[in-house]
Amino acid sequence: MTDSIRESLVGRNTEEIREAAVEAGLPAYRGSQVAEWLYRKLQPEMGGGFGADFATMTDLPQSVRQLFGEKFDLPTLALTRAQTDPHDGTIKALATLIDGGHPIECVLLPDDKRVSVCLSTQAGCPMGCTFCATGTQGLTRNLSTGEIVAQYLLLQSLTTRRISHIVLMGMGEPLLNYDAVLKAIRILNVECGIAMRHITLSTVGIVPNIDKLAEENLQLTLAVSLHAPNDTLRTRLVPVNKTYPLSRLMNSCRNYARHTGRRLTFEYVLLKGVNDEPEHARELALLIRGMGAAVNVIPYNPTTVAEAFGRPDQGRIVAFRQVLEHAGIVVTQRKERGRQIAAACGQLVTEAARSRPMARDLPMVTAEAV
Ligand code: SF4
C-alpha cells in the first residue's frame, strides 16, 4: 500500500478523522467537519461526497483547509467513464485506483422503489469460477476500505436520488478481504446512513470467514453463491468447493442463520444443460431444506469469455423455479439490469480490460452529463 492510499481520509470513520486532525495540530472538531463533508454532504452541488475537495469545505478557515490539504489525500479513485443503459437507467462506472491505476467497476441500479449499488471489493478475483468473466483475470489486489467506500460516493454523485441499498457483489470475493470490507460496511452504515439490513454481502463460500462474520452478529444480508446442488458439479463450476465442500458450507450457513436470526439467500446461476435440470432443483431443495432460506435464480447472461456456457430457455427456467416453489422454498429471480452495458455479475471490467469499448452500441456518458 502506498502513502497516497494510507494518507487518504476516505475510508476512515469520524473518530479516526478527528484523530488525524489532532495529529495535524488541529482541534478534533475540525475532523468532524471534514467527515461531514466526505460522508454526508453527498450531492455534487453540496461540494462533498465523491467530489469533496478541502478547498470547497467553506466552514473551515483557509489555514485549516490548507493544512489538511498538505497532509491528506481525499480521492482513492478516479472516474474513467460512466455509461447509462437507456432502457432501465442502470449506470456502470469504470474507475481507476489512484494507487496503481488498476481498473475496477461499480454499478448503480435504480428502480421505482429503491436505488441499489453493486460495489467491488477486489481488483480482479482469485476464485476462478468457470462461468465468470472476472474470474478469468485473476487477482490484482485487495481494495482498501477507502476504495470500497469511494465507489459508493462516486455512484451517489451520479444520481439525484439517495442510494438506499448496497450489494457487495461486484468484482472479487468480499470475505477474502475481510477487514477492509467489514470496515467499509461499518462506514457505509454509521457514517453514510445506509441501514445494515439494506447491505448484502455475497460470498462464494469462504467457510472460516462466514463463521467469523456470524460472530460479528450484524444484521446484514448474507448471500451465498451456490450454483450447484452437489460437490461434483459445484467443484467444476466453483473451484473453491474443493477446499470448502458443501457439507462444511451448509453447516456454516446454518450456523450463520441461527446466530444472526437473518434469512440467507442462495444465488444460483442457471447454465443451460449444466445445472438447470429439474433433478438439480430437487437436489437443491433437499440441500437447503429446513433453513428458511430463499433462492435467487439468475439465468446466465452469456459472455464472450465463457463461451462454453449458455442461457436456458424460459420453459426450463420456469420448470426449475416450480420444483423449488413446490418444495416450499421462496424463489426470486434477479431482474436483468444493464444487460446492454454488460453490467451483469461476472462481466465487470473484463471488456474494458480487453481494451474494447464497454458497450459499442451505446454512447459514452460522462459523470457530468448523467
Ligand atoms: S463469480 Fe464471484 S467469486 Fe467467482 S470468480 Fe467471479 S467474481 Fe470471483
XYZ file of C-alpha atoms and ligand atoms in Angstrom:
378
model
C 0.000 0.000 0.000
C 1.422 3.372 -0.947
C 1.439 6.590 1.026
C -1.284 8.073 -1.167
C -3.737 5.406 -0.039
C -2.546 5.342 3.572
C -2.931 9.075 3.874
C -6.364 9.275 2.310
C -9.158 10.267 4.665
C -11.832 8.414 2.687
C -12.255 5.083 4.445
C -11.635 6.490 7.914
C -14.528 6.923 10.306
C -15.291 10.199 12.071
C -13.299 9.253 15.143
C -10.230 8.456 13.045
C -10.558 11.695 11.092
C -10.784 13.567 14.404
C -7.570 11.817 15.470
C -5.965 12.825 12.162
C -6.937 16.431 12.843
C -5.346 16.280 16.298
C -2.161 14.739 14.826
C -2.063 17.679 12.426
C -2.203 20.038 15.402
C -5.863 20.979 14.945
C -8.837 20.684 17.301
C -10.673 17.361 16.955
C -13.913 19.022 15.886
C -12.233 20.072 12.641
C -12.044 16.374 11.837
C -15.787 16.016 12.451
C -16.392 18.816 9.988
C -14.295 17.071 7.334
C -16.163 13.779 7.925
C -19.420 15.671 7.432
C -18.219 16.869 4.046
C -16.990 13.447 3.000
C -19.884 11.259 4.031
C -22.997 13.376 4.442
C -22.879 16.292 2.001
C -23.222 13.827 -0.811
C -24.689 15.667 -3.764
C -22.209 17.352 -6.119
C -23.834 20.750 -5.572
C -23.125 20.424 -1.831
C -19.416 20.149 -2.588
C -18.922 16.947 -0.561
C -19.031 13.208 -1.201
C -17.051 11.953 -4.183
C -16.154 15.430 -5.412
C -15.072 16.660 -1.985
C -12.071 18.931 -2.008
C -10.588 20.655 1.026
C -10.788 23.931 -0.904
C -14.604 23.714 -1.013
C -15.062 22.997 2.729
C -16.204 26.503 3.353
C -16.933 26.179 7.065
C -13.224 25.558 7.694
C -10.824 28.514 7.871
C -8.461 28.814 4.922
C -5.425 27.924 7.064
C -7.119 24.710 8.256
C -8.065 23.687 4.714
C -4.513 24.260 3.621
C -3.089 22.163 6.473
C -5.439 19.263 5.712
C -4.595 19.557 2.015
C -0.874 19.330 2.745
C -1.206 16.251 4.928
C -4.008 14.179 3.473
C -5.452 12.953 0.207
C -9.171 12.698 -0.425
C -9.685 10.657 -3.593
C -8.805 6.991 -3.798
C -10.467 6.521 -7.190
C -10.698 8.442 -10.420
C -13.785 8.083 -12.577
C -12.770 6.931 -16.043
C -16.205 6.742 -17.610
C -19.834 6.098 -16.787
C -22.413 4.581 -19.089
C -26.179 4.623 -18.720
C -28.444 1.886 -20.013
C -31.187 3.804 -21.842
C -33.816 1.167 -21.012
C -33.588 0.930 -17.254
C -31.286 3.740 -16.076
C -28.579 1.396 -14.831
C -25.239 3.181 -14.676
C -21.985 1.297 -14.925
C -18.974 3.281 -13.767
C -15.428 2.371 -14.648
C -12.934 3.804 -12.188
C -9.189 3.686 -11.805
C -7.444 3.140 -8.492
C -5.255 6.127 -7.702
C -2.722 3.677 -6.360
C -1.512 1.668 -9.349
C -4.097 2.657 -11.928
C -5.950 -0.664 -11.872
C -9.466 -0.571 -13.335
C -12.483 -1.524 -11.254
C -16.188 -1.195 -11.838
C -19.296 -0.477 -9.851
C -22.935 -0.282 -10.860
C -25.962 1.820 -9.876
C -29.349 0.159 -10.290
C -32.323 2.461 -9.773
C -35.932 1.281 -9.827
C -39.264 2.709 -8.720
C -38.770 1.855 -5.063
C -35.055 1.859 -4.368
C -31.634 2.792 -5.602
C -29.159 -0.050 -5.216
C -25.475 -0.134 -5.936
C -23.153 -3.041 -6.561
C -19.601 -2.473 -5.315
C -16.339 -4.304 -5.961
C -14.118 -5.485 -3.126
C -11.071 -6.666 -5.063
C -9.389 -5.671 -8.328
C -9.903 -8.921 -10.233
C -10.739 -12.115 -8.350
C -8.710 -15.195 -7.427
C -11.634 -17.637 -7.201
C -11.713 -18.689 -10.865
C -15.400 -19.611 -11.142
C -15.511 -21.131 -14.602
C -18.544 -19.203 -15.898
C -17.362 -15.814 -14.639
C -15.629 -13.198 -16.756
C -13.989 -11.523 -13.753
C -12.645 -14.873 -12.612
C -10.580 -15.215 -15.770
C -8.477 -12.206 -14.772
C -7.063 -13.500 -11.515
C -6.485 -11.220 -8.551
C -4.631 -7.934 -8.899
C -5.048 -6.882 -5.279
C -7.495 -6.300 -2.459
C -9.217 -2.925 -2.360
C -8.743 -0.710 0.659
C -11.692 0.398 2.777
C -11.391 3.834 1.161
C -11.557 2.364 -2.334
C -14.730 0.444 -1.467
C -16.434 3.423 0.190
C -15.321 5.708 -2.655
C -17.313 3.600 -5.146
C -20.453 4.371 -3.166
C -19.565 8.079 -3.050
C -18.854 8.048 -6.777
C -22.183 6.423 -7.678
C -24.082 8.732 -5.318
C -22.587 11.664 -7.222
C -24.123 10.304 -10.445
C -27.741 10.400 -9.262
C -30.018 12.902 -7.576
C -31.806 10.083 -5.683
C -30.375 8.732 -2.445
C -28.785 5.297 -2.607
C -30.721 3.008 -0.266
C -29.268 -0.483 -0.791
C -25.731 -1.787 -1.178
C -24.649 -5.137 -2.549
C -21.048 -6.269 -2.250
C -21.212 -8.419 -5.348
C -19.020 -6.716 -7.925
C -15.513 -7.842 -8.717
C -13.883 -10.014 -6.109
C -14.707 -12.208 -3.125
C -15.542 -9.927 -0.158
C -14.643 -12.490 2.502
C -11.077 -12.724 1.159
C -10.695 -9.035 2.017
C -12.398 -9.359 5.365
C -11.049 -6.486 7.450
C -11.286 -3.814 4.745
C -14.786 -4.954 3.771
C -16.068 -5.034 7.351
C -14.756 -1.571 7.998
C -16.324 -0.318 4.756
C -19.664 -1.827 5.820
C -19.488 -0.027 9.150
C -18.652 3.289 7.489
C -21.466 2.893 4.956
C -23.842 2.124 7.809
C -22.742 4.552 10.534
C -21.264 7.427 8.545
C -23.321 7.319 5.342
C -26.596 6.184 6.895
C -27.271 3.010 4.875
C -29.389 0.651 7.005
C -27.474 -2.527 7.880
C -30.424 -4.611 6.682
C -30.056 -2.944 3.298
C -26.477 -4.133 2.902
C -25.904 -7.531 1.268
C -22.593 -9.362 1.267
C -22.284 -12.019 -1.408
C -19.749 -14.795 -0.927
C -18.793 -17.861 -2.884
C -18.370 -19.673 0.431
C -15.199 -18.930 2.405
C -16.293 -21.026 5.357
C -13.970 -19.773 8.143
C -14.891 -16.184 7.367
C -18.625 -16.917 7.236
C -18.173 -18.245 10.774
C -16.209 -15.130 11.723
C -18.891 -12.907 10.217
C -21.575 -14.750 12.208
C -19.715 -13.759 15.384
C -19.974 -10.071 14.404
C -23.754 -10.533 14.667
C -24.513 -7.824 12.125
C -27.973 -7.522 10.634
C -26.663 -7.505 7.079
C -27.927 -9.975 4.496
C -25.660 -12.848 3.536
C -25.978 -14.203 0.003
C -24.105 -17.414 -0.774
C -23.282 -18.215 -4.391
C -24.152 -21.902 -4.619
C -24.675 -22.544 -8.352
C -24.783 -26.335 -7.942
C -26.524 -28.775 -5.587
C -23.747 -31.399 -5.321
C -19.999 -31.410 -4.839
C -19.071 -32.873 -8.211
C -20.848 -30.185 -10.179
C -20.011 -27.378 -7.790
C -16.296 -28.148 -7.847
C -16.451 -27.903 -11.631
C -18.162 -24.502 -11.552
C -16.783 -23.037 -8.320
C -13.299 -24.450 -7.665
C -13.163 -23.264 -4.038
C -15.652 -26.063 -3.372
C -12.634 -28.407 -3.235
C -11.454 -26.573 -0.132
C -14.884 -25.940 1.389
C -17.241 -28.694 0.202
C -20.991 -28.406 0.535
C -21.234 -30.256 3.857
C -18.956 -27.663 5.509
C -20.553 -24.756 3.693
C -24.081 -25.779 4.686
C -23.053 -26.225 8.322
C -21.582 -22.760 8.264
C -24.705 -21.286 6.645
C -26.966 -22.921 9.226
C -24.757 -21.585 11.984
C -24.874 -18.091 10.451
C -28.677 -18.111 10.226
C -29.010 -19.391 13.802
C -26.563 -16.899 15.190
C -27.843 -13.776 13.442
C -31.529 -14.635 13.006
C -31.195 -13.479 9.398
C -32.578 -15.374 6.426
C -29.910 -16.382 3.927
C -30.169 -16.123 0.191
C -28.595 -18.678 -2.101
C -27.575 -17.406 -5.509
C -27.926 -19.911 -8.345
C -26.803 -19.019 -11.848
C -28.761 -21.169 -14.304
C -26.463 -22.553 -17.011
C -28.070 -24.279 -19.957
C -27.637 -28.047 -19.864
C -25.251 -27.844 -16.907
C -27.168 -27.205 -13.667
C -30.696 -26.401 -14.855
C -32.400 -29.842 -14.805
C -35.462 -30.380 -12.598
C -33.366 -33.035 -10.847
C -30.851 -30.332 -9.882
C -33.696 -28.282 -8.418
C -34.887 -31.280 -6.371
C -31.353 -31.853 -5.094
C -31.068 -28.172 -4.215
C -34.377 -28.231 -2.334
C -33.111 -31.171 -0.255
C -29.757 -29.497 0.391
C -31.257 -26.348 1.895
C -34.394 -27.794 3.460
C -35.327 -26.502 6.893
C -33.183 -23.390 6.596
C -35.936 -20.953 5.628
C -33.521 -19.628 3.010
C -34.509 -18.039 -0.288
C -33.062 -18.949 -3.670
C -32.294 -16.260 -6.181
C -32.123 -17.786 -9.664
C -30.066 -15.890 -12.208
C -30.444 -17.018 -15.814
C -26.922 -16.846 -17.227
C -26.031 -13.851 -19.328
C -23.643 -15.269 -21.964
C -20.254 -13.616 -22.287
C -17.616 -13.941 -24.922
C -15.216 -15.051 -22.196
C -17.051 -18.125 -21.006
C -18.374 -19.286 -24.336
C -18.939 -22.825 -23.162
C -21.987 -21.715 -21.173
C -25.399 -20.651 -22.407
C -28.678 -19.355 -21.072
C -31.550 -21.811 -20.507
C -34.771 -21.133 -22.380
C -37.721 -19.664 -20.499
C -39.523 -23.023 -20.122
C -36.525 -24.530 -18.385
C -36.191 -21.563 -16.047
C -39.867 -21.763 -15.065
C -39.680 -25.527 -14.513
C -36.634 -25.116 -12.254
C -38.379 -22.457 -10.214
C -41.532 -24.542 -9.880
C -39.711 -27.514 -8.383
C -38.266 -25.254 -5.692
C -41.563 -23.489 -5.058
C -43.416 -26.799 -4.701
C -40.842 -27.710 -2.057
C -41.879 -24.590 -0.118
C -38.816 -22.517 -0.966
C -39.084 -18.791 -1.615
C -37.670 -18.146 -5.081
C -36.732 -14.805 -6.549
C -35.357 -14.116 -9.958
C -32.853 -11.347 -10.373
C -34.088 -8.566 -12.580
C -31.816 -8.315 -15.527
C -30.477 -4.848 -15.411
C -27.922 -3.143 -17.550
C -27.552 -6.008 -19.971
C -26.850 -3.571 -22.748
C -23.847 -2.221 -20.933
C -22.583 -5.593 -19.726
C -23.286 -4.669 -16.121
C -24.284 -8.171 -15.165
C -22.417 -10.087 -12.466
C -19.200 -11.607 -13.694
C -18.843 -9.234 -16.606
C -17.328 -6.293 -14.823
C -14.192 -4.753 -16.249
C -13.287 -7.663 -18.444
C -14.407 -5.931 -21.574
C -12.595 -2.764 -20.603
C -9.545 -4.784 -19.663
C -9.502 -6.099 -23.190
C -9.258 -2.506 -24.394
C -12.579 -2.654 -26.132
C -15.387 -0.180 -25.699
C -17.601 -1.464 -22.886
C -20.749 -1.156 -24.989
C -20.075 -0.314 -28.538
C -23.729 0.332 -29.272
C -24.147 2.922 -26.505
C -22.985 6.494 -26.339
C -20.483 7.193 -23.590
C -21.960 9.325 -20.839
C -19.666 11.368 -18.669
C -20.248 11.852 -14.975
C -21.164 15.460 -15.590
C -23.743 14.524 -18.199
C -25.569 11.895 -16.165
S -18.281 -15.418 -9.559
Fe -17.535 -14.005 -7.949
S -16.141 -15.296 -6.721
Fe -16.414 -16.374 -8.671
S -14.687 -15.680 -9.961
Fe -16.464 -14.321 -10.383
S -16.171 -12.550 -9.042
Fe -14.879 -14.215 -8.255
